[in-house]
Short mmCIF file of N, CA and C in Angstrom, two decimals:
data_model
loop_
_atom_site.label_atom_id
_atom_site.label_comp_id
_atom_site.label_asym_id
_atom_site.label_seq_id
_atom_site.Cartn_x
_atom_site.Cartn_y
_atom_site.Cartn_z
N MET A 1 30.29 -43.72 34.91
CA MET A 1 30.67 -43.63 33.89
C MET A 1 29.91 -42.75 33.23
N SER A 2 30.54 -41.38 33.27
CA SER A 2 30.03 -40.93 32.15
C SER A 2 30.25 -40.10 30.20
N ASP A 3 29.25 -40.42 29.14
CA ASP A 3 29.62 -39.63 28.15
C ASP A 3 29.34 -38.44 28.27
N GLY A 4 29.83 -37.72 28.55
CA GLY A 4 29.79 -35.88 28.92
C GLY A 4 30.86 -35.97 28.78
N PRO A 5 31.25 -34.75 28.26
CA PRO A 5 33.16 -33.83 28.27
C PRO A 5 33.28 -34.07 29.45
N ILE A 6 35.11 -34.22 29.35
CA ILE A 6 35.50 -34.27 30.62
C ILE A 6 35.72 -32.76 30.35
N GLU A 7 35.16 -31.89 32.17
CA GLU A 7 35.53 -31.18 32.53
C GLU A 7 35.97 -30.41 32.47
N GLU A 8 37.03 -29.53 32.00
CA GLU A 8 38.23 -28.56 31.89
C GLU A 8 38.71 -27.49 32.78
N GLY A 9 40.23 -28.49 32.72
CA GLY A 9 40.77 -28.48 33.57
C GLY A 9 41.50 -29.75 34.34
N ALA A 10 40.33 -31.07 34.31
CA ALA A 10 39.88 -31.69 35.29
C ALA A 10 41.20 -32.97 35.18
N THR A 11 42.06 -32.92 34.10
CA THR A 11 43.45 -33.88 34.11
C THR A 11 44.34 -32.34 34.29
N GLU A 12 43.93 -31.44 34.86
CA GLU A 12 45.00 -30.80 34.95
C GLU A 12 45.33 -30.19 36.81
N ALA A 13 45.14 -30.96 37.27
CA ALA A 13 46.28 -31.54 38.94
C ALA A 13 47.56 -30.69 39.12
N SER A 14 47.47 -30.63 40.40
CA SER A 14 49.11 -30.09 40.10
C SER A 14 49.21 -31.92 41.06
N ARG A 15 50.37 -31.46 41.44
CA ARG A 15 50.92 -33.17 41.89
C ARG A 15 50.75 -33.24 43.53
N GLU A 16 50.61 -32.10 43.62
CA GLU A 16 49.77 -31.98 45.38
C GLU A 16 48.60 -32.15 45.37
N GLU A 17 47.64 -31.07 44.40
CA GLU A 17 46.20 -32.06 44.38
C GLU A 17 46.09 -33.52 43.87
N GLN A 18 46.95 -34.33 43.02
CA GLN A 18 46.85 -35.28 42.88
C GLN A 18 47.28 -36.26 44.47
N ILE A 19 48.15 -35.83 45.64
CA ILE A 19 48.70 -36.73 46.28
C ILE A 19 47.30 -36.58 47.27
N ARG A 20 46.87 -35.30 47.66
CA ARG A 20 45.60 -35.04 48.32
C ARG A 20 44.56 -35.29 47.87
N GLY A 21 43.96 -35.79 47.04
CA GLY A 21 42.62 -36.37 46.51
C GLY A 21 43.34 -38.11 46.55
N ILE A 22 44.20 -38.66 46.70
CA ILE A 22 44.72 -40.42 46.84
C ILE A 22 44.54 -40.00 48.56
N LEU A 23 45.07 -39.84 49.01
CA LEU A 23 44.95 -39.29 50.60
C LEU A 23 43.43 -39.71 50.97
N ASN A 24 42.38 -38.29 50.75
CA ASN A 24 41.67 -39.06 50.84
C ASN A 24 40.82 -40.20 50.08
N GLN A 25 40.78 -40.56 49.05
CA GLN A 25 40.61 -41.78 48.92
C GLN A 25 41.23 -42.77 49.64
N VAL A 26 42.12 -42.76 50.24
CA VAL A 26 42.60 -44.14 51.39
C VAL A 26 41.81 -43.66 53.21
N GLN A 27 42.09 -42.74 52.84
CA GLN A 27 41.60 -42.07 54.91
C GLN A 27 39.70 -43.09 54.91
N GLU A 28 39.27 -42.29 53.96
CA GLU A 28 38.04 -43.04 53.24
C GLU A 28 38.07 -44.73 52.60
N ASP A 29 38.69 -44.82 52.96
CA ASP A 29 38.61 -46.56 52.46
C ASP A 29 38.80 -47.03 54.26
N VAL A 30 39.81 -46.32 55.15
CA VAL A 30 40.08 -46.97 55.94
C VAL A 30 39.32 -46.61 57.26
N ARG A 31 38.43 -45.28 56.90
CA ARG A 31 37.79 -45.51 58.28
C ARG A 31 36.19 -46.05 57.67
N MET A 32 36.22 -46.72 55.99
CA MET A 32 34.67 -47.37 55.93
C MET A 32 35.38 -49.20 56.29
N GLY A 33 36.84 -48.79 56.86
CA GLY A 33 36.73 -50.45 57.10
C GLY A 33 37.77 -51.00 55.92
N HIS A 34 37.82 -51.00 54.18
CA HIS A 34 38.35 -51.15 53.40
C HIS A 34 39.84 -51.63 53.03
N ALA A 35 40.09 -50.62 54.55
CA ALA A 35 41.92 -51.42 54.83
C ALA A 35 41.81 -50.86 55.81
N HIS A 36 43.35 -51.17 56.24
CA HIS A 36 43.69 -50.77 57.54
C HIS A 36 44.81 -50.45 57.55
N ASP A 37 46.44 -50.39 56.83
CA ASP A 37 46.94 -49.61 57.05
C ASP A 37 47.48 -48.25 56.11
N GLU A 38 46.80 -47.10 56.72
CA GLU A 38 46.88 -46.31 55.13
C GLU A 38 48.29 -45.55 54.40
N GLU A 39 48.73 -45.63 55.47
CA GLU A 39 50.66 -45.62 55.59
C GLU A 39 50.95 -46.80 54.07
N GLU A 40 49.96 -48.29 53.82
CA GLU A 40 50.76 -48.95 52.96
C GLU A 40 49.61 -48.74 51.56
N LEU A 41 48.52 -48.62 52.53
CA LEU A 41 47.40 -48.33 50.67
C LEU A 41 48.35 -47.53 50.24
N LEU A 42 48.12 -45.84 50.87
CA LEU A 42 48.91 -45.13 50.18
C LEU A 42 49.66 -44.69 49.20
N ARG A 43 51.07 -45.58 50.36
CA ARG A 43 52.54 -46.24 48.59
C ARG A 43 51.52 -46.55 47.84
N GLN A 44 51.24 -48.01 48.40
CA GLN A 44 50.59 -48.97 46.71
C GLN A 44 49.86 -47.95 45.66
N ARG A 45 48.85 -46.19 46.22
CA ARG A 45 48.26 -46.03 45.17
C ARG A 45 48.82 -44.76 44.34
N LEU A 46 50.44 -44.34 45.75
CA LEU A 46 50.61 -43.54 45.20
C LEU A 46 51.88 -44.02 43.73
N HIS A 47 52.34 -45.12 43.87
CA HIS A 47 52.72 -45.97 42.80
C HIS A 47 51.93 -46.45 41.76
N GLU A 48 50.53 -46.43 42.10
CA GLU A 48 49.92 -47.57 41.18
C GLU A 48 49.87 -46.15 40.09
N ALA A 49 49.37 -44.91 40.71
CA ALA A 49 49.65 -43.81 39.81
C ALA A 49 50.57 -42.43 39.54
N GLY A 50 52.19 -43.48 39.24
CA GLY A 50 53.11 -43.42 39.07
C GLY A 50 53.36 -41.72 39.72
N ILE A 51 53.26 -41.77 41.07
CA ILE A 51 54.04 -40.60 41.58
C ILE A 51 54.90 -41.33 42.29
N SER A 52 56.01 -40.51 42.54
CA SER A 52 57.06 -40.38 44.12
C SER A 52 57.00 -39.74 44.82
N VAL A 53 57.16 -40.10 45.84
CA VAL A 53 57.32 -39.19 46.88
C VAL A 53 58.43 -39.25 48.09
N ARG A 54 59.57 -38.52 48.57
CA ARG A 54 60.38 -38.86 49.84
C ARG A 54 59.78 -39.03 51.15
N GLU A 55 60.21 -40.04 51.44
CA GLU A 55 59.75 -40.33 53.44
C GLU A 55 59.21 -38.92 54.15
N ASP A 56 59.75 -38.10 54.21
CA ASP A 56 59.62 -36.89 54.96
C ASP A 56 58.17 -36.49 54.15
N GLU A 57 58.16 -35.99 53.03
CA GLU A 57 56.78 -35.91 52.25
C GLU A 57 55.32 -36.77 52.17
N LEU A 58 56.01 -37.64 52.66
CA LEU A 58 55.01 -38.86 52.92
C LEU A 58 54.38 -39.16 54.02
N ARG A 59 55.74 -38.41 55.08
CA ARG A 59 54.80 -38.74 56.26
C ARG A 59 53.91 -37.12 57.01
N LEU A 60 54.45 -35.96 56.34
CA LEU A 60 53.52 -34.89 56.12
C LEU A 60 52.30 -35.49 55.88
N TYR A 61 51.99 -35.77 54.43
CA TYR A 61 50.28 -36.54 54.00
C TYR A 61 49.85 -37.40 55.52
N LEU A 62 50.56 -37.69 56.13
CA LEU A 62 49.84 -38.78 57.36
C LEU A 62 50.00 -38.32 58.80
N GLN A 63 50.14 -36.95 58.61
CA GLN A 63 49.88 -36.45 59.70
C GLN A 63 48.32 -36.21 60.23
#
């Protein structure tokens, strides 16, 4: 945790950038063996972040 200021623009990520960031985290968790179901974990993390996605959109990110 940092006590320094938040970098300007750090909280202004677009919806797509947020989803891609979460997807990258999920893929790394699966790669490291911390999770096994990429789709389930992605759904969970998106829900926790308050980001809703359509099924067709979710499939595009999981390709």
